[in-house]
mmCIF file of C-alpha atoms in Angstrom:
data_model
loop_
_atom_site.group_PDB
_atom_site.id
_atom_site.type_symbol
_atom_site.label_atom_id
_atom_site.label_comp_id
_atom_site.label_asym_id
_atom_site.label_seq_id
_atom_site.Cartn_x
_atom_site.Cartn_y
_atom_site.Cartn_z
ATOM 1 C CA UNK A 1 11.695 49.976 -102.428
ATOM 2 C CA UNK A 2 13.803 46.591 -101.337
ATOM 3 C CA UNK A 3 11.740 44.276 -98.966
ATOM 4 C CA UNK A 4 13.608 45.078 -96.073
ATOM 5 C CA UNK A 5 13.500 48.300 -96.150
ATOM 6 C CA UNK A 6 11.359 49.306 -92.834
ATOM 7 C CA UNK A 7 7.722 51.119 -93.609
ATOM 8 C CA UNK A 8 8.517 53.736 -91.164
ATOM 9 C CA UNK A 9 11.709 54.544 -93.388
ATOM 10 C CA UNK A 10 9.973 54.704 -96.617
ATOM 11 C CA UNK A 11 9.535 58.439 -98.678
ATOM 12 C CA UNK A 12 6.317 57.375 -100.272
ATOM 13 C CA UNK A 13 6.065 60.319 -102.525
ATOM 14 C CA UNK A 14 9.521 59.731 -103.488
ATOM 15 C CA UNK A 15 9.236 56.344 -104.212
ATOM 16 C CA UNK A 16 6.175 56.792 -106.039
ATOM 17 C CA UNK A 17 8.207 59.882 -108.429
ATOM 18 C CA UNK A 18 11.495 56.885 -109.069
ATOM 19 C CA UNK A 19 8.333 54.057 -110.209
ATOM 20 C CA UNK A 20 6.563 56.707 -112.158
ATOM 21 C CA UNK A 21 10.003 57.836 -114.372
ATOM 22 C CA UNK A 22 11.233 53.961 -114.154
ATOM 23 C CA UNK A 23 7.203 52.881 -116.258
ATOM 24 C CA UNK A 24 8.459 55.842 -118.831
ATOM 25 C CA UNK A 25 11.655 54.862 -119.639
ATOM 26 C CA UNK A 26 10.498 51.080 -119.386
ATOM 27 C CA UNK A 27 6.655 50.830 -120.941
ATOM 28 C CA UNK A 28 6.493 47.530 -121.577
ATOM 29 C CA UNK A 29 6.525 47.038 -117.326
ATOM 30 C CA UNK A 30 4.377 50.347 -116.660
ATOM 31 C CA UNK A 31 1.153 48.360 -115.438
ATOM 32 C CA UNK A 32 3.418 46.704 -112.654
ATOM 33 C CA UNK A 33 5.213 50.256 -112.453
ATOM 34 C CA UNK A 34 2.571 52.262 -112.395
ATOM 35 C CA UNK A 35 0.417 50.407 -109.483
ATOM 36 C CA UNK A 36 3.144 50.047 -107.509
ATOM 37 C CA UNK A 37 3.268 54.119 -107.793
ATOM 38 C CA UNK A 38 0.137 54.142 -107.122
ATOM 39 C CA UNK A 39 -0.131 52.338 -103.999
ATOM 40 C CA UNK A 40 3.191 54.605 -102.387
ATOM 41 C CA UNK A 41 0.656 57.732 -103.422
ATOM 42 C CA UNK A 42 -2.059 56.515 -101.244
ATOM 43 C CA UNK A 43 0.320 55.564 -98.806
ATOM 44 C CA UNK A 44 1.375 59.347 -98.878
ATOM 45 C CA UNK A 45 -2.285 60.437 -98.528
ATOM 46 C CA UNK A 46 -2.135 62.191 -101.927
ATOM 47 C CA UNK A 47 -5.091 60.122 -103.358
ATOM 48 C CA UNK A 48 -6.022 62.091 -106.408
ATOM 49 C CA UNK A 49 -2.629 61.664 -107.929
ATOM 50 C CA UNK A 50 -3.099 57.864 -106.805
ATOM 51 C CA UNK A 51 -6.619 57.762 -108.735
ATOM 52 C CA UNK A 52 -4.610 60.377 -111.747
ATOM 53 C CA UNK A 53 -1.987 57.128 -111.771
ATOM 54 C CA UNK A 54 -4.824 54.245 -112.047
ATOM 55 C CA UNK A 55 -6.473 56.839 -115.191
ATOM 56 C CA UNK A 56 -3.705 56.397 -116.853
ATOM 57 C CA UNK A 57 -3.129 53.324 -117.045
ATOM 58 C CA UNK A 58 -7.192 52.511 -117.665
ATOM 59 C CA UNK A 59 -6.837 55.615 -120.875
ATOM 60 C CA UNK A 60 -5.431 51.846 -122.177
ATOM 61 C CA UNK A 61 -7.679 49.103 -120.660
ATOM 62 C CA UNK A 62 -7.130 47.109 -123.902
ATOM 63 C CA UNK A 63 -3.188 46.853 -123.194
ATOM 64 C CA UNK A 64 -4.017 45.726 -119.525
ATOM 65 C CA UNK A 65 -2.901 42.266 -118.417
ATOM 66 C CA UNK A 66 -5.927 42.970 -115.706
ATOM 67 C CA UNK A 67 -8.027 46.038 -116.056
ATOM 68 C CA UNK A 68 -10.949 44.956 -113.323
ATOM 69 C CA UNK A 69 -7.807 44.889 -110.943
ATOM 70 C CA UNK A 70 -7.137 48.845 -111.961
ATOM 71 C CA UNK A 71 -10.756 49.552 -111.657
ATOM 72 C CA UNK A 72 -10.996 48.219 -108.439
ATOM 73 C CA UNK A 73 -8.287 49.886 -107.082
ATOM 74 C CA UNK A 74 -9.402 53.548 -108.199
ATOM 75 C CA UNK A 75 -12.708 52.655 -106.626
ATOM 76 C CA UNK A 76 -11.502 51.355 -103.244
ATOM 77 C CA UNK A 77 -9.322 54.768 -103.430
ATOM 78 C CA UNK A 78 -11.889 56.838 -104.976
ATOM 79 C CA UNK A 79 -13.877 55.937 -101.822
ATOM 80 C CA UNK A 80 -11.161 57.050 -99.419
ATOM 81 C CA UNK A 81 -11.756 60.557 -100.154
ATOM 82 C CA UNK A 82 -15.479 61.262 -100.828
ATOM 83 C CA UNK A 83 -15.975 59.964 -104.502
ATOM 84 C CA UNK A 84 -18.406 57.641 -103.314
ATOM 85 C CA UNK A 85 -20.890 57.776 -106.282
ATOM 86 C CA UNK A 86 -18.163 57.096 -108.705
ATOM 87 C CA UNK A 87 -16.267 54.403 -106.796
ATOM 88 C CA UNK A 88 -19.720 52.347 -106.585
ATOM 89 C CA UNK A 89 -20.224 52.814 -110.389
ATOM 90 C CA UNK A 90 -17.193 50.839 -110.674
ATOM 91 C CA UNK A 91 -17.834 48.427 -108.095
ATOM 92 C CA UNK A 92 -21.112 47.767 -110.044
ATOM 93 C CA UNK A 93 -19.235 47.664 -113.383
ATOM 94 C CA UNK A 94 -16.972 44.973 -111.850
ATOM 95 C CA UNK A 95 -19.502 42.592 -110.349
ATOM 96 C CA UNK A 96 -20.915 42.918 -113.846
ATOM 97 C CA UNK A 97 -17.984 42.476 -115.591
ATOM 98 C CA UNK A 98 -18.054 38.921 -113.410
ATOM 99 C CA UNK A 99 -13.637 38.937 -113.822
ATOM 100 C CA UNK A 100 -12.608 35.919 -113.404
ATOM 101 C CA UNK A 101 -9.304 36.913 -110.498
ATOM 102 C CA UNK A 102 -10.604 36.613 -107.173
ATOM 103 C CA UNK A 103 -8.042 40.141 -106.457
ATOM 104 C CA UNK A 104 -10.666 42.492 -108.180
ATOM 105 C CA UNK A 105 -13.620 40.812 -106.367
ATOM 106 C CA UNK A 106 -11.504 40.651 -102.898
ATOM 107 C CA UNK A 107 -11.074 44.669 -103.055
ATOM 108 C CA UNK A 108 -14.359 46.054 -103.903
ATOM 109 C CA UNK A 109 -16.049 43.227 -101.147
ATOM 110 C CA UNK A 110 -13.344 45.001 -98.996
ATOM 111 C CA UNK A 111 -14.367 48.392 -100.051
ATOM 112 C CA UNK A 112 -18.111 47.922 -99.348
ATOM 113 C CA UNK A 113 -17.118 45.948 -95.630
ATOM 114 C CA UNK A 114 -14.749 49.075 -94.711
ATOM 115 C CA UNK A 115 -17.776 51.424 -95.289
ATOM 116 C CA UNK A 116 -20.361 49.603 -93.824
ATOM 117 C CA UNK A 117 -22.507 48.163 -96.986
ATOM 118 C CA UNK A 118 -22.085 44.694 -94.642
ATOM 119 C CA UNK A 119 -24.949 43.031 -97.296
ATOM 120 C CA UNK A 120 -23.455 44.168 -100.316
ATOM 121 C CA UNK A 121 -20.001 42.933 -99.237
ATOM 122 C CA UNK A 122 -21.426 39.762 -99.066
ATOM 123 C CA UNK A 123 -23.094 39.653 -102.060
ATOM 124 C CA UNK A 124 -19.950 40.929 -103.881
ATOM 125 C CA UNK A 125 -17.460 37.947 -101.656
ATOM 126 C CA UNK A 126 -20.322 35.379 -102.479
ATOM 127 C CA UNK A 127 -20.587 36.246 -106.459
ATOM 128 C CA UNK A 128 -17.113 36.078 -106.530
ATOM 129 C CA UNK A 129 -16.681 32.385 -104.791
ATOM 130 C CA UNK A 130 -19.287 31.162 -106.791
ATOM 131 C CA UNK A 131 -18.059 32.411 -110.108
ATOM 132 C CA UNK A 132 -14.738 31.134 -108.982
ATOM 133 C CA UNK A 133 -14.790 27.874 -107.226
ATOM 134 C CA UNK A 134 -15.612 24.690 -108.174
ATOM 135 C CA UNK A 135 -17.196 21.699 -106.110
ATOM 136 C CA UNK A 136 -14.952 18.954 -105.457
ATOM 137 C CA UNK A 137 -12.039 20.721 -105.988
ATOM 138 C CA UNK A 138 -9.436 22.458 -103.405
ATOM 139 C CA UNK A 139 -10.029 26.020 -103.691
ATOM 140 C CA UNK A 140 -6.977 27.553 -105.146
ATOM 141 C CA UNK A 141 -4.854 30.259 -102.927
ATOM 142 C CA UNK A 142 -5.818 33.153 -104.575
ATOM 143 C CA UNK A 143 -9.769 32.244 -103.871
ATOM 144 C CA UNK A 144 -8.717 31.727 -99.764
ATOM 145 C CA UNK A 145 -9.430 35.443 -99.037
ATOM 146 C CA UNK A 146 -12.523 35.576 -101.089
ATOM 147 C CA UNK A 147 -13.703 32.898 -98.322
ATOM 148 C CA UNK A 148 -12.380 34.482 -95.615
ATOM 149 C CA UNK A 149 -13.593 37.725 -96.258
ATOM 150 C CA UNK A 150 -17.350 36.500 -96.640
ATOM 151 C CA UNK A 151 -16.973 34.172 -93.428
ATOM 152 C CA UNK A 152 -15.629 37.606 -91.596
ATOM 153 C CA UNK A 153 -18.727 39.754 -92.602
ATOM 154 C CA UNK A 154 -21.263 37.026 -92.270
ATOM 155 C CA UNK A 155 -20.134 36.622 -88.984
ATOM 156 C CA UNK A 156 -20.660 40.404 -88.127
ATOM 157 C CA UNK A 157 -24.373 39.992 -90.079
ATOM 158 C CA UNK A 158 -24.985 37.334 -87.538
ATOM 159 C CA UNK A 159 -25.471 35.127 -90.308
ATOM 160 C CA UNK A 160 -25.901 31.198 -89.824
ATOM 161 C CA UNK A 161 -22.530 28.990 -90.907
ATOM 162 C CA UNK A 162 -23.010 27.466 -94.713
ATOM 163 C CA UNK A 163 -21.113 25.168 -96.438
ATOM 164 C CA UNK A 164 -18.310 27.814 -97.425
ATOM 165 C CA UNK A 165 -18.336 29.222 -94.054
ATOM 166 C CA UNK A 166 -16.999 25.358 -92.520
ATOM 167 C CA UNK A 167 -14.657 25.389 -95.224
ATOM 168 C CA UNK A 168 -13.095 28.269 -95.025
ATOM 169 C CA UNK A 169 -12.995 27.466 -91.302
ATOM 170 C CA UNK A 170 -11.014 24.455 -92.762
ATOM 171 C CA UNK A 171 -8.599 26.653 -94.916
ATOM 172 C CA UNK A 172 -7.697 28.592 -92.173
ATOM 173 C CA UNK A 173 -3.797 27.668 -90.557
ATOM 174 C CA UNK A 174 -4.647 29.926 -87.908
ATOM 175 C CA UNK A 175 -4.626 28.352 -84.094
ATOM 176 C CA UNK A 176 -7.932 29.928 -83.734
ATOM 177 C CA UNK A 177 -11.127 28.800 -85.356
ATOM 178 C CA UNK A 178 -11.938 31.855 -87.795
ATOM 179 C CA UNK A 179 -15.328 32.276 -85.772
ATOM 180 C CA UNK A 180 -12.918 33.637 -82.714
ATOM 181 C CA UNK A 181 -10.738 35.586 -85.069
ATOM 182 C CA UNK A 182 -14.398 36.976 -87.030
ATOM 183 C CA UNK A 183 -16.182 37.642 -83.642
ATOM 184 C CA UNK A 184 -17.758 41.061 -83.818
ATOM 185 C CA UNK A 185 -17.724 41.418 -80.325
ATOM 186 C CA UNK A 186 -13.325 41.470 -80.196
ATOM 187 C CA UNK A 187 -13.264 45.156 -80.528
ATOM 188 C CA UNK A 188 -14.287 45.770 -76.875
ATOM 189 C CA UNK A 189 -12.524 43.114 -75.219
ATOM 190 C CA UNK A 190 -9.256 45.496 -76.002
ATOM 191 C CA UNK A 191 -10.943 48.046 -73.487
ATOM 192 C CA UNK A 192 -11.580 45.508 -70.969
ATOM 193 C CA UNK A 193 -10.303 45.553 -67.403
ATOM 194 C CA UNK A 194 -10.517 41.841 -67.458
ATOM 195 C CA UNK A 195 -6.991 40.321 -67.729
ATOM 196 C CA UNK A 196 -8.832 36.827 -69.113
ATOM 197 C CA UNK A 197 -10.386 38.710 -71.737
ATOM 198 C CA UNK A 198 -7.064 40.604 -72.684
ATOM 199 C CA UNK A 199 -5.186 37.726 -73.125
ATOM 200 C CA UNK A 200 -7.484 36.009 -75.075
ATOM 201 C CA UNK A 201 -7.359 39.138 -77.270
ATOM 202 C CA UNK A 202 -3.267 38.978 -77.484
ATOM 203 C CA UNK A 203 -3.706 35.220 -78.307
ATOM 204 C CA UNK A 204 -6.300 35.964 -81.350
ATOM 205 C CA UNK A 205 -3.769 38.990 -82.701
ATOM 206 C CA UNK A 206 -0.866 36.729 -81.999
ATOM 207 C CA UNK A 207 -2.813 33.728 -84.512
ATOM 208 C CA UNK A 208 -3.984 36.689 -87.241
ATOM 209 C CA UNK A 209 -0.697 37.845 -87.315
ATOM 210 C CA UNK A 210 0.888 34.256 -87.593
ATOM 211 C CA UNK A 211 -1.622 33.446 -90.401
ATOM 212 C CA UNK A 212 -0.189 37.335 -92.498
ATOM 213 C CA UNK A 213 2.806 35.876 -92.112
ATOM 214 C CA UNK A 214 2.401 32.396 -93.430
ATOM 215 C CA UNK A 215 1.261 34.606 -96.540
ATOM 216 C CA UNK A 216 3.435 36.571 -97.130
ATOM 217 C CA UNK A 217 6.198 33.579 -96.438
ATOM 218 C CA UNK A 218 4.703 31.303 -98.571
ATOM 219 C CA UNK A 219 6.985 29.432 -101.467
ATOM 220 C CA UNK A 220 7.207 31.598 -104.753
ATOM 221 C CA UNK A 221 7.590 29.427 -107.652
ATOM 222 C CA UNK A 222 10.809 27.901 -108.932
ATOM 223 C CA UNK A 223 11.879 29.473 -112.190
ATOM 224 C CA UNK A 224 14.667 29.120 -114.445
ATOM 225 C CA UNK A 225 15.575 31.851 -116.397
ATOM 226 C CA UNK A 226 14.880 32.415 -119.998
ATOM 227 C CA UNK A 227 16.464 34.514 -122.547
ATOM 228 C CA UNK A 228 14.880 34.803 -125.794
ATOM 229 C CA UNK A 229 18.109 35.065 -128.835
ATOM 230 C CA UNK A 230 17.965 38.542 -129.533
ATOM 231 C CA UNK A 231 17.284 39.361 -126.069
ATOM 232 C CA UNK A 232 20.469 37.104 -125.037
ATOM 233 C CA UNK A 233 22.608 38.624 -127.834
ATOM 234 C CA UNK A 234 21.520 42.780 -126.394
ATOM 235 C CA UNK A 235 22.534 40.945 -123.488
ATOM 236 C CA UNK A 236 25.573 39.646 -123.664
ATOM 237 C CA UNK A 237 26.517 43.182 -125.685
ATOM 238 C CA UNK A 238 26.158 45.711 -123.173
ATOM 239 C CA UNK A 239 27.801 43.352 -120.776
ATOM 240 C CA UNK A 240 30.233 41.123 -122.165
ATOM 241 C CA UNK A 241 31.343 39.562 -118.157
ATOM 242 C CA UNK A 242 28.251 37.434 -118.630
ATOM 243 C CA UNK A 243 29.624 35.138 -121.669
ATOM 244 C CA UNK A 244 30.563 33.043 -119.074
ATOM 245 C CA UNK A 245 27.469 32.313 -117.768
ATOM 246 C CA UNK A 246 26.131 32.100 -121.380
ATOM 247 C CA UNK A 247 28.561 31.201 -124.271
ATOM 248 C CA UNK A 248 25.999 30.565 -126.540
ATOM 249 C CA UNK A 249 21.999 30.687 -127.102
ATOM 250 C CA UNK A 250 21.712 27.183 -127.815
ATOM 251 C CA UNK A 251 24.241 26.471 -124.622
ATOM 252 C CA UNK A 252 21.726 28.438 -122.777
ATOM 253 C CA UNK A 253 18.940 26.378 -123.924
ATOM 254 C CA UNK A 254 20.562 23.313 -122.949
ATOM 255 C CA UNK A 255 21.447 24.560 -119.564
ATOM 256 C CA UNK A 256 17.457 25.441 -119.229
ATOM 257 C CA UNK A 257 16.809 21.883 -120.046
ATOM 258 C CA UNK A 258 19.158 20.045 -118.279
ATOM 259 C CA UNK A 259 18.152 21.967 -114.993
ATOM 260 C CA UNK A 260 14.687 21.499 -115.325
ATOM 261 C CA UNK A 261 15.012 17.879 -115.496
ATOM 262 C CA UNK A 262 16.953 17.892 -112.619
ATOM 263 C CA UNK A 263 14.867 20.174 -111.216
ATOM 264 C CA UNK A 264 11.357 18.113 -111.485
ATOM 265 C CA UNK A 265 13.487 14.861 -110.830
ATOM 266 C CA UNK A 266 14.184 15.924 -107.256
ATOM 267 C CA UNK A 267 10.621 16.502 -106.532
ATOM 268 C CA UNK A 268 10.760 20.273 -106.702
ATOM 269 C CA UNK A 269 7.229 21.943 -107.138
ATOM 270 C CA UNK A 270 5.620 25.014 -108.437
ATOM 271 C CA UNK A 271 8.682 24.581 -111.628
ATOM 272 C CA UNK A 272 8.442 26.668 -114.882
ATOM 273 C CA UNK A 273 10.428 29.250 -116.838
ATOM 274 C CA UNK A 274 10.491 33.068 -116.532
ATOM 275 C CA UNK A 275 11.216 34.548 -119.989
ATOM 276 C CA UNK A 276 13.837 37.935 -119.083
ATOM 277 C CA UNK A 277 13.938 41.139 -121.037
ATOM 278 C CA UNK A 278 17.259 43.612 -121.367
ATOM 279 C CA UNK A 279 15.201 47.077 -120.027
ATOM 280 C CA UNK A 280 13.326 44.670 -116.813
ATOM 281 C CA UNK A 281 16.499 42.942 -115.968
ATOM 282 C CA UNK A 282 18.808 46.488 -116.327
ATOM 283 C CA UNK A 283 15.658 48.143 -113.947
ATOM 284 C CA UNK A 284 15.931 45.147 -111.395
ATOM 285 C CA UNK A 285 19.364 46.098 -110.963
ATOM 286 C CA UNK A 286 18.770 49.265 -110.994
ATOM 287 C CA UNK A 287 16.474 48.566 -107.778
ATOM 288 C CA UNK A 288 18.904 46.648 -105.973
ATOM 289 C CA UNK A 289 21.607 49.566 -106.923
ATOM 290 C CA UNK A 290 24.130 46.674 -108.018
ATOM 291 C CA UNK A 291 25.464 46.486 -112.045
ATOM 292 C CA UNK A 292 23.531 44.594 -114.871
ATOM 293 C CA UNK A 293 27.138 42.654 -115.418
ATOM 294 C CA UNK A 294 26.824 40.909 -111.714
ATOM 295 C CA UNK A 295 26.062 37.289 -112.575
ATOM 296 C CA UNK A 296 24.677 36.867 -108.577
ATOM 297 C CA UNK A 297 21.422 39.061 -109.799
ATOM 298 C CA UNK A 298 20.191 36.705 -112.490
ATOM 299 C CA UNK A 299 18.534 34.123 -109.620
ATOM 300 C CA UNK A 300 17.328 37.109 -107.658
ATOM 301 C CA UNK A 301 15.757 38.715 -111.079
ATOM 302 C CA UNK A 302 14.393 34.907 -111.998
ATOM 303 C CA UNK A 303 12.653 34.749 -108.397
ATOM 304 C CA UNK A 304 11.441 38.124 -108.624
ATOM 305 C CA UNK A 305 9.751 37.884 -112.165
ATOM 306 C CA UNK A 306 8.170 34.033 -110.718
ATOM 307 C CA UNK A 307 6.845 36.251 -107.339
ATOM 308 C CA UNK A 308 4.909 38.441 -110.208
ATOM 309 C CA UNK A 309 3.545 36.166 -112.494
ATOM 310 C CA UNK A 310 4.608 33.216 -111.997
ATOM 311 C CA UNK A 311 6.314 30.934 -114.583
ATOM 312 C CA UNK A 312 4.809 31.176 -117.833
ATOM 313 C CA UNK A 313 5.361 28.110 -119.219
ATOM 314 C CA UNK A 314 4.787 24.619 -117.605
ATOM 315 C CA UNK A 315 7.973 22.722 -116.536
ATOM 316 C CA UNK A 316 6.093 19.388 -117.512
ATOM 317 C CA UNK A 317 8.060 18.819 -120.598
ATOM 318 C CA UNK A 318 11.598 20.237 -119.124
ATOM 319 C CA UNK A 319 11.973 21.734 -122.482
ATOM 320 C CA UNK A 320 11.755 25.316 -123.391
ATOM 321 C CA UNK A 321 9.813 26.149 -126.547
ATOM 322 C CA UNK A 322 12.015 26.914 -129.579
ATOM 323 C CA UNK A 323 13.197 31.064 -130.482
#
């Protein structure tokens, strides 16, 4: 699915059938694959293939790069269609598990809020904050919805403003204070034959929906490309038209370096390197129906691996490590 392709337009069960053959032929990408499938299955409504999807992957937990995340998602799913014993096994299993991503903690907290279990959400947004921030320090971005999530339910508990309650209130890029935007009361004000209070509704929507967007919008890191030698030589011989763009391995390891320099001398943040494979790039173009051979594609594949994980290896040194 590109990203501007409209929800409304989107076969979800289709979708989900292109990830689920793409993570076979490609198994070294069938954790991103296969939750990706997974999430179009929900979408669909057909939750027990969604929770037969997040099984599979888990019949592996060991080749995860992040299990709890799996298990949290078959239990926030499990819970969507009755499986309520087994879905709060998990959740238990998680908080015990104490993972240290605040997206496993986020979705069970979730889970609890959107059935009601208002206490144990906040138990399960508070465990996670604690286990993951540290005093003094600016919370990182992934932590911000842990906060905002336990300021949101301990405002609906009635519950007196703490330390992480101000700060998340300081977080927050929204126009409104997140008290407004957490105030239990907002549901009926949309029923309200007031005009006052029905603007001051719009105005609240208008700030939560400013403050999705600012997520969603917000800068991916800056990656330069990587291709390992044997990788580079597959490469270069199943499509030849990109020996311009790399004559040589060590050429291409000079380019890396010479841009990153450049790169992190102009003040550029959030630098590293994304390290390409031949089966991920050939899917990637596969997804944006264009040829491997198209030399346009290797930024868009370099900004697209950087939006998933991020660059894994520091820029500090502007040198990529020997291979």
């Amino acid at each position: 699915m590109r990203p501007d392709t409209p929800a409304e337009n989107v076969d979800h069960t289709a979708e989900a059938a292109r990830l689920e053959r793409s993570a076979g032929l490609y198994p070294e990408d069938a954790e991103a694959l296969l939750l990706q499938a997974a999430a179009h299955r929900e979408l669909s409504g057909d939750r027990p293939a969604a929770t037969a999807l997040y099984d599979r992957l888990l019949s592996d937990a060991a080749a995860l790069d992040n299990p709890h995340l799996v298990r949290a998602l078959k239990a926030s799913n499990l819970w969507e269609y009755d499986h309520e014993a087994e879905a709060r096994a998990i959740i238990d299993g998680i908080r015990a598990a104490a993972p240290r991503d605040a997206a496993p903690w986020v979705i069970v907290a979730e889970a609890l809020e959107a059935h009601d279990e208002l206490e144990q959400a906040q138990e399960t947004f508070t465990e996670g904050a604690r286990l993951l921030l540290t005093d003094g320090e600016e919370p990182p971005y992934a932590t911000h919805p842990l906060l905002f999530g336990r300021h949101r339910v301990r405002r609906m508990l009635g519950a007196d403003h703490d330390a992480w309650d101000t700060l998340a209130d300081s977080l927050s890029s929204a126009p409104v204070p997140l008290d407004e935007l957490h105030d239990p009361g907002r549901v009926w004000s949309l029923g309200s034959d007031n005009p006052a209070e029905l603007r001051a509704e719009i105005s609240r929507l208008r700030a939560e929906l400013g403050t999705y967007r600012e997520a969603l919008s917000r800068p991916f890191p800056v990656a330069v490309l990587h291709w390992p030698k044997d990788e580079l030589s597959e490469l270069l011989d199943a499509y030849p038209a990109l020996s311009a763009e790399y004559p040589s391995h060590e050429a291409h390891l000079a380019t890396i370096e010479s841009s990153l320099r450049e790169l992190a001398t102009s003040g550029t943040p959030n630098l590293g390197i994304v390290t390409g494979t031949v089966p991920s790039y050939e899917a990637f173009a596969a997804s944006e129906g264009t040829t491997p051979a198209d030399t346009a594609l290797l930024p868009q594949y370099a900004t697209t691996l950087a939006a998933g994980v991020g660059p894994v290896r520091s820029a500090a040194s502007h040198r990529p490590a020997p291979c």
